[in-house]
mmCIF file of C-alpha atoms in Angstrom:
data_model
loop_
_atom_site.group_PDB
_atom_site.id
_atom_site.type_symbol
_atom_site.label_atom_id
_atom_site.label_comp_id
_atom_site.label_asym_id
_atom_site.label_seq_id
_atom_site.Cartn_x
_atom_site.Cartn_y
_atom_site.Cartn_z
ATOM 1 C CA UNK A 1 5.487 -3.785 18.792
ATOM 2 C CA UNK A 2 4.495 -2.548 22.429
ATOM 3 C CA UNK A 3 6.846 0.206 22.373
ATOM 4 C CA UNK A 4 5.031 1.650 19.183
ATOM 5 C CA UNK A 5 1.683 1.163 21.268
ATOM 6 C CA UNK A 6 3.138 2.667 24.299
ATOM 7 C CA UNK A 7 4.443 5.989 21.840
ATOM 8 C CA UNK A 8 1.190 6.235 19.967
ATOM 9 C CA UNK A 9 -0.797 6.310 23.552
ATOM 10 C CA UNK A 10 1.588 8.608 24.958
ATOM 11 C CA UNK A 11 0.984 11.093 21.757
ATOM 12 C CA UNK A 12 -2.716 10.973 22.291
ATOM 13 C CA UNK A 13 -2.558 11.554 25.993
ATOM 14 C CA UNK A 14 -0.022 14.727 25.002
ATOM 15 C CA UNK A 15 -2.463 16.129 22.785
ATOM 16 C CA UNK A 16 -5.255 15.846 25.262
ATOM 17 C CA UNK A 17 -3.089 17.222 28.190
ATOM 18 C CA UNK A 18 -2.309 20.209 25.502
ATOM 19 C CA UNK A 19 -5.722 20.944 24.405
ATOM 20 C CA UNK A 20 -6.931 21.084 28.221
ATOM 21 C CA UNK A 21 -3.972 23.344 28.992
ATOM 22 C CA UNK A 22 -4.969 25.660 26.019
ATOM 23 C CA UNK A 23 -8.754 25.506 27.345
ATOM 24 C CA UNK A 24 -7.618 26.266 30.713
ATOM 25 C CA UNK A 25 -5.585 29.468 29.744
ATOM 26 C CA UNK A 26 -8.294 30.997 27.946
ATOM 27 C CA UNK A 27 -10.853 30.433 30.488
ATOM 28 C CA UNK A 28 -8.442 31.929 33.117
ATOM 29 C CA UNK A 29 -8.156 34.978 30.744
ATOM 30 C CA UNK A 30 -12.019 35.015 30.793
ATOM 31 C CA UNK A 31 -12.143 34.965 34.388
ATOM 32 C CA UNK A 32 -9.290 37.182 35.348
ATOM 33 C CA UNK A 33 -8.963 39.975 32.749
ATOM 34 C CA UNK A 34 -12.415 39.894 31.407
ATOM 35 C CA UNK A 35 -11.019 39.670 27.799
ATOM 36 C CA UNK A 36 -14.107 37.802 26.742
ATOM 37 C CA UNK A 37 -17.639 38.273 28.718
ATOM 38 C CA UNK A 38 -19.961 37.157 25.680
ATOM 39 C CA UNK A 39 -21.719 33.513 26.982
ATOM 40 C CA UNK A 40 -21.395 32.447 23.433
ATOM 41 C CA UNK A 41 -17.496 32.481 23.675
ATOM 42 C CA UNK A 42 -17.638 30.254 26.619
ATOM 43 C CA UNK A 43 -20.210 28.179 25.299
ATOM 44 C CA UNK A 44 -18.143 27.650 21.876
ATOM 45 C CA UNK A 45 -15.094 26.802 23.572
ATOM 46 C CA UNK A 46 -16.837 24.082 25.433
ATOM 47 C CA UNK A 47 -18.423 22.647 22.611
ATOM 48 C CA UNK A 48 -15.114 22.634 20.481
ATOM 49 C CA UNK A 49 -13.256 20.926 23.395
ATOM 50 C CA UNK A 50 -15.834 18.538 23.722
ATOM 51 C CA UNK A 51 -15.895 17.827 20.185
ATOM 52 C CA UNK A 52 -12.159 17.389 20.001
ATOM 53 C CA UNK A 53 -12.285 14.869 23.021
ATOM 54 C CA UNK A 54 -14.903 13.006 21.431
ATOM 55 C CA UNK A 55 -13.089 12.735 17.970
ATOM 56 C CA UNK A 56 -9.734 11.778 19.290
ATOM 57 C CA UNK A 57 -10.892 9.382 21.989
ATOM 58 C CA UNK A 58 -14.115 7.967 20.717
ATOM 59 C CA UNK A 59 -14.739 8.439 16.866
ATOM 60 C CA UNK A 60 -11.539 7.573 15.644
ATOM 61 C CA UNK A 61 -11.334 4.420 17.297
ATOM 62 C CA UNK A 62 -15.069 3.470 16.278
ATOM 63 C CA UNK A 63 -14.255 4.604 12.543
ATOM 64 C CA UNK A 64 -10.936 2.588 12.849
ATOM 65 C CA UNK A 65 -13.011 -0.649 14.109
ATOM 66 C CA UNK A 66 -15.560 -0.340 11.720
ATOM 67 C CA UNK A 67 -13.119 -0.197 8.778
ATOM 68 C CA UNK A 68 -11.209 -3.235 10.179
ATOM 69 C CA UNK A 69 -14.566 -5.299 10.407
ATOM 70 C CA UNK A 70 -15.467 -4.182 6.833
ATOM 71 C CA UNK A 71 -12.068 -5.462 5.525
ATOM 72 C CA UNK A 72 -11.749 -8.484 7.615
ATOM 73 C CA UNK A 73 -12.404 -11.155 4.984
ATOM 74 C CA UNK A 74 -9.776 -9.409 2.559
ATOM 75 C CA UNK A 75 -7.326 -9.089 5.334
ATOM 76 C CA UNK A 76 -7.792 -12.620 6.382
ATOM 77 C CA UNK A 77 -7.141 -13.533 2.717
ATOM 78 C CA UNK A 78 -3.719 -11.676 2.778
ATOM 79 C CA UNK A 79 -2.549 -13.021 6.230
ATOM 80 C CA UNK A 80 -3.542 -16.868 4.704
ATOM 81 C CA UNK A 81 -1.629 -16.135 1.292
ATOM 82 C CA UNK A 82 1.535 -14.779 3.243
ATOM 83 C CA UNK A 83 1.330 -17.884 5.675
ATOM 84 C CA UNK A 84 1.009 -20.057 2.596
ATOM 85 C CA UNK A 85 3.964 -18.676 1.047
ATOM 86 C CA UNK A 86 6.231 -19.457 4.018
ATOM 87 C CA UNK A 87 4.976 -23.117 3.931
ATOM 88 C CA UNK A 88 7.131 -26.261 3.279
ATOM 89 C CA UNK A 89 4.677 -27.479 0.659
ATOM 90 C CA UNK A 90 5.873 -31.145 1.079
ATOM 91 C CA UNK A 91 5.476 -31.175 4.942
ATOM 92 C CA UNK A 92 2.581 -29.144 5.081
ATOM 93 C CA UNK A 93 -1.273 -29.878 4.464
ATOM 94 C CA UNK A 94 -2.664 -26.656 3.694
ATOM 95 C CA UNK A 95 -5.937 -27.870 3.256
ATOM 96 C CA UNK A 96 -6.107 -28.654 6.500
ATOM 97 C CA UNK A 97 -4.470 -25.627 7.771
ATOM 98 C CA UNK A 98 -1.444 -27.264 9.180
ATOM 99 C CA UNK A 99 1.643 -25.386 7.883
ATOM 100 C CA UNK A 100 5.348 -26.418 8.735
ATOM 101 C CA UNK A 101 7.539 -23.609 7.646
ATOM 102 C CA UNK A 102 10.462 -23.827 5.276
ATOM 103 C CA UNK A 103 14.035 -23.629 6.774
ATOM 104 C CA UNK A 104 17.136 -21.996 5.191
ATOM 105 C CA UNK A 105 19.596 -24.685 5.599
ATOM 106 C CA UNK A 106 23.365 -23.886 7.415
ATOM 107 C CA UNK A 107 26.020 -25.125 4.804
ATOM 108 C CA UNK A 108 27.826 -28.074 6.338
ATOM 109 C CA UNK A 109 31.597 -27.619 7.081
ATOM 110 C CA UNK A 110 32.805 -30.976 7.330
ATOM 111 C CA UNK A 111 33.157 -31.527 3.349
ATOM 112 C CA UNK A 112 35.859 -30.433 0.969
ATOM 113 C CA UNK A 113 36.287 -26.738 0.170
ATOM 114 C CA UNK A 114 34.351 -27.277 -3.364
ATOM 115 C CA UNK A 115 31.395 -29.124 -1.687
ATOM 116 C CA UNK A 116 31.114 -26.148 0.730
ATOM 117 C CA UNK A 117 31.448 -23.586 -2.027
ATOM 118 C CA UNK A 118 28.545 -25.589 -3.671
ATOM 119 C CA UNK A 119 26.504 -25.477 -0.757
ATOM 120 C CA UNK A 120 26.845 -21.647 -0.624
ATOM 121 C CA UNK A 121 25.817 -21.414 -4.048
ATOM 122 C CA UNK A 122 22.591 -23.320 -3.653
ATOM 123 C CA UNK A 123 22.062 -21.152 -0.343
ATOM 124 C CA UNK A 124 22.596 -17.880 -2.264
ATOM 125 C CA UNK A 125 19.747 -19.369 -5.135
ATOM 126 C CA UNK A 126 17.459 -20.261 -2.484
ATOM 127 C CA UNK A 127 17.760 -16.701 -0.755
ATOM 128 C CA UNK A 128 16.954 -15.085 -4.247
ATOM 129 C CA UNK A 129 13.900 -17.253 -4.603
ATOM 130 C CA UNK A 130 12.521 -16.393 -0.843
ATOM 131 C CA UNK A 131 13.441 -12.522 -1.610
ATOM 132 C CA UNK A 132 11.243 -13.171 -4.823
ATOM 133 C CA UNK A 133 8.460 -14.482 -2.889
ATOM 134 C CA UNK A 134 8.244 -11.886 -0.637
ATOM 135 C CA UNK A 135 8.428 -9.229 -3.152
ATOM 136 C CA UNK A 136 5.851 -10.438 -5.288
ATOM 137 C CA UNK A 137 3.617 -10.778 -2.063
ATOM 138 C CA UNK A 138 4.311 -7.092 -1.051
ATOM 139 C CA UNK A 139 3.668 -6.100 -4.711
ATOM 140 C CA UNK A 140 0.048 -7.443 -4.241
ATOM 141 C CA UNK A 141 -0.697 -6.792 -0.623
ATOM 142 C CA UNK A 142 1.535 -3.914 0.708
ATOM 143 C CA UNK A 143 -0.776 -0.987 -0.111
ATOM 144 C CA UNK A 144 -3.952 -2.924 1.204
ATOM 145 C CA UNK A 145 -2.184 -3.906 4.440
ATOM 146 C CA UNK A 146 -0.842 -0.497 5.105
ATOM 147 C CA UNK A 147 -4.159 1.367 4.654
ATOM 148 C CA UNK A 148 -6.483 -1.320 6.695
ATOM 149 C CA UNK A 149 -6.363 -2.434 10.118
ATOM 150 C CA UNK A 150 -3.394 -2.720 12.366
ATOM 151 C CA UNK A 151 -0.894 -4.486 10.039
ATOM 152 C CA UNK A 152 2.068 -2.511 10.934
ATOM 153 C CA UNK A 153 3.802 -5.131 12.794
ATOM 154 C CA UNK A 154 3.306 -7.695 9.893
ATOM 155 C CA UNK A 155 5.195 -5.350 7.324
ATOM 156 C CA UNK A 156 7.846 -4.658 9.786
ATOM 157 C CA UNK A 157 8.510 -8.477 10.289
ATOM 158 C CA UNK A 158 8.322 -8.775 6.363
ATOM 159 C CA UNK A 159 10.788 -6.147 5.853
ATOM 160 C CA UNK A 160 13.182 -7.595 8.343
ATOM 161 C CA UNK A 161 12.901 -10.906 6.662
ATOM 162 C CA UNK A 162 13.967 -9.331 3.425
ATOM 163 C CA UNK A 163 16.897 -7.274 4.815
ATOM 164 C CA UNK A 164 18.138 -10.525 6.674
ATOM 165 C CA UNK A 165 17.941 -12.498 3.397
ATOM 166 C CA UNK A 166 20.423 -9.768 1.866
ATOM 167 C CA UNK A 167 22.618 -10.164 4.895
ATOM 168 C CA UNK A 168 22.859 -13.841 4.477
ATOM 169 C CA UNK A 169 23.728 -13.526 0.842
ATOM 170 C CA UNK A 170 26.575 -10.916 1.822
ATOM 171 C CA UNK A 171 27.813 -13.487 4.555
ATOM 172 C CA UNK A 172 27.974 -16.322 2.185
ATOM 173 C CA UNK A 173 29.888 -14.260 -0.348
ATOM 174 C CA UNK A 174 32.159 -13.174 2.709
ATOM 175 C CA UNK A 175 32.492 -17.240 3.844
ATOM 176 C CA UNK A 176 33.413 -18.074 0.357
ATOM 177 C CA UNK A 177 35.960 -15.306 -0.128
ATOM 178 C CA UNK A 178 37.688 -15.577 3.332
ATOM 179 C CA UNK A 179 37.288 -19.510 3.974
ATOM 180 C CA UNK A 180 37.606 -18.722 7.604
ATOM 181 C CA UNK A 181 35.806 -20.190 10.511
ATOM 182 C CA UNK A 182 34.788 -16.395 11.730
ATOM 183 C CA UNK A 183 32.978 -15.795 8.286
ATOM 184 C CA UNK A 184 31.433 -19.160 8.480
ATOM 185 C CA UNK A 185 29.894 -18.795 12.090
ATOM 186 C CA UNK A 186 28.850 -15.246 11.044
ATOM 187 C CA UNK A 187 26.993 -16.753 8.111
ATOM 188 C CA UNK A 188 25.386 -19.329 10.692
ATOM 189 C CA UNK A 189 24.351 -16.638 12.710
ATOM 190 C CA UNK A 190 22.683 -14.525 10.008
ATOM 191 C CA UNK A 191 20.691 -17.880 9.017
ATOM 192 C CA UNK A 192 19.469 -18.554 12.499
ATOM 193 C CA UNK A 193 18.270 -14.915 13.038
ATOM 194 C CA UNK A 194 16.316 -15.190 9.804
ATOM 195 C CA UNK A 195 14.736 -18.155 10.563
ATOM 196 C CA UNK A 196 13.844 -16.786 13.762
ATOM 197 C CA UNK A 197 12.063 -13.889 12.025
ATOM 198 C CA UNK A 198 10.104 -16.118 9.906
ATOM 199 C CA UNK A 199 8.790 -17.658 12.781
ATOM 200 C CA UNK A 200 7.723 -14.548 14.442
ATOM 201 C CA UNK A 201 6.073 -13.553 11.086
ATOM 202 C CA UNK A 202 4.138 -16.855 11.215
ATOM 203 C CA UNK A 203 3.014 -16.423 14.830
ATOM 204 C CA UNK A 204 1.755 -12.948 14.092
ATOM 205 C CA UNK A 205 -0.115 -14.211 10.875
ATOM 206 C CA UNK A 206 -1.432 -17.127 12.871
ATOM 207 C CA UNK A 207 -2.747 -14.818 15.978
ATOM 208 C CA UNK A 208 -4.263 -12.379 13.346
ATOM 209 C CA UNK A 209 -6.062 -15.318 11.836
ATOM 210 C CA UNK A 210 -7.264 -16.625 15.283
ATOM 211 C CA UNK A 211 -5.833 -19.891 14.727
ATOM 212 C CA UNK A 212 -3.347 -21.971 16.999
ATOM 213 C CA UNK A 213 0.097 -21.303 16.983
ATOM 214 C CA UNK A 214 2.218 -22.360 13.925
ATOM 215 C CA UNK A 215 4.029 -25.837 14.508
ATOM 216 C CA UNK A 216 7.803 -25.057 14.980
ATOM 217 C CA UNK A 217 8.759 -26.553 11.802
ATOM 218 C CA UNK A 218 10.923 -24.226 10.815
ATOM 219 C CA UNK A 219 14.463 -24.809 12.512
ATOM 220 C CA UNK A 220 17.412 -22.716 12.996
#
């Protein structure tokens, strides 16, 4: 997310530099070629330039902060609902704000092929259930989060998790078909990566809520 902020800052600076350059060229033409001599032209140019700078660097940010404060209660509700949807209900105490995250388990390789296939089937069913939870949350909150506050990183985390779940499903099918150690390791890697993305999302949510970091209950 730091890269996004740097790009946004660079864009604003580039716009300001460009506007300054255009104003400088106009003023230079006015002084050297006497194309414009009326004081009203210079006054209008200066006023427009000041208005532009105020809009870019002051007004837009003031309006954004005002909108964020106005929608803060609803934003907090959305963050809390996302966080609770990631929680292990048996190990968490949601009424106390104690959230332990669910973990996608790695199938054990020690049993028979039939046992391993059974674990892969349960994993795929769990992936479908987790995907459904994310889809349900996004259907209710994506439009609001995209239009209020700085929620881009939250939505990107959710999208990354959804894509990771798809990769886990595909890797589970490959592991069942190939019956090779490389395919099993690839599946384990995808599970670990997805669990890490969920932890990152939970950390972003808790940071947004202004609370302490989520307990590291989701293994991977």
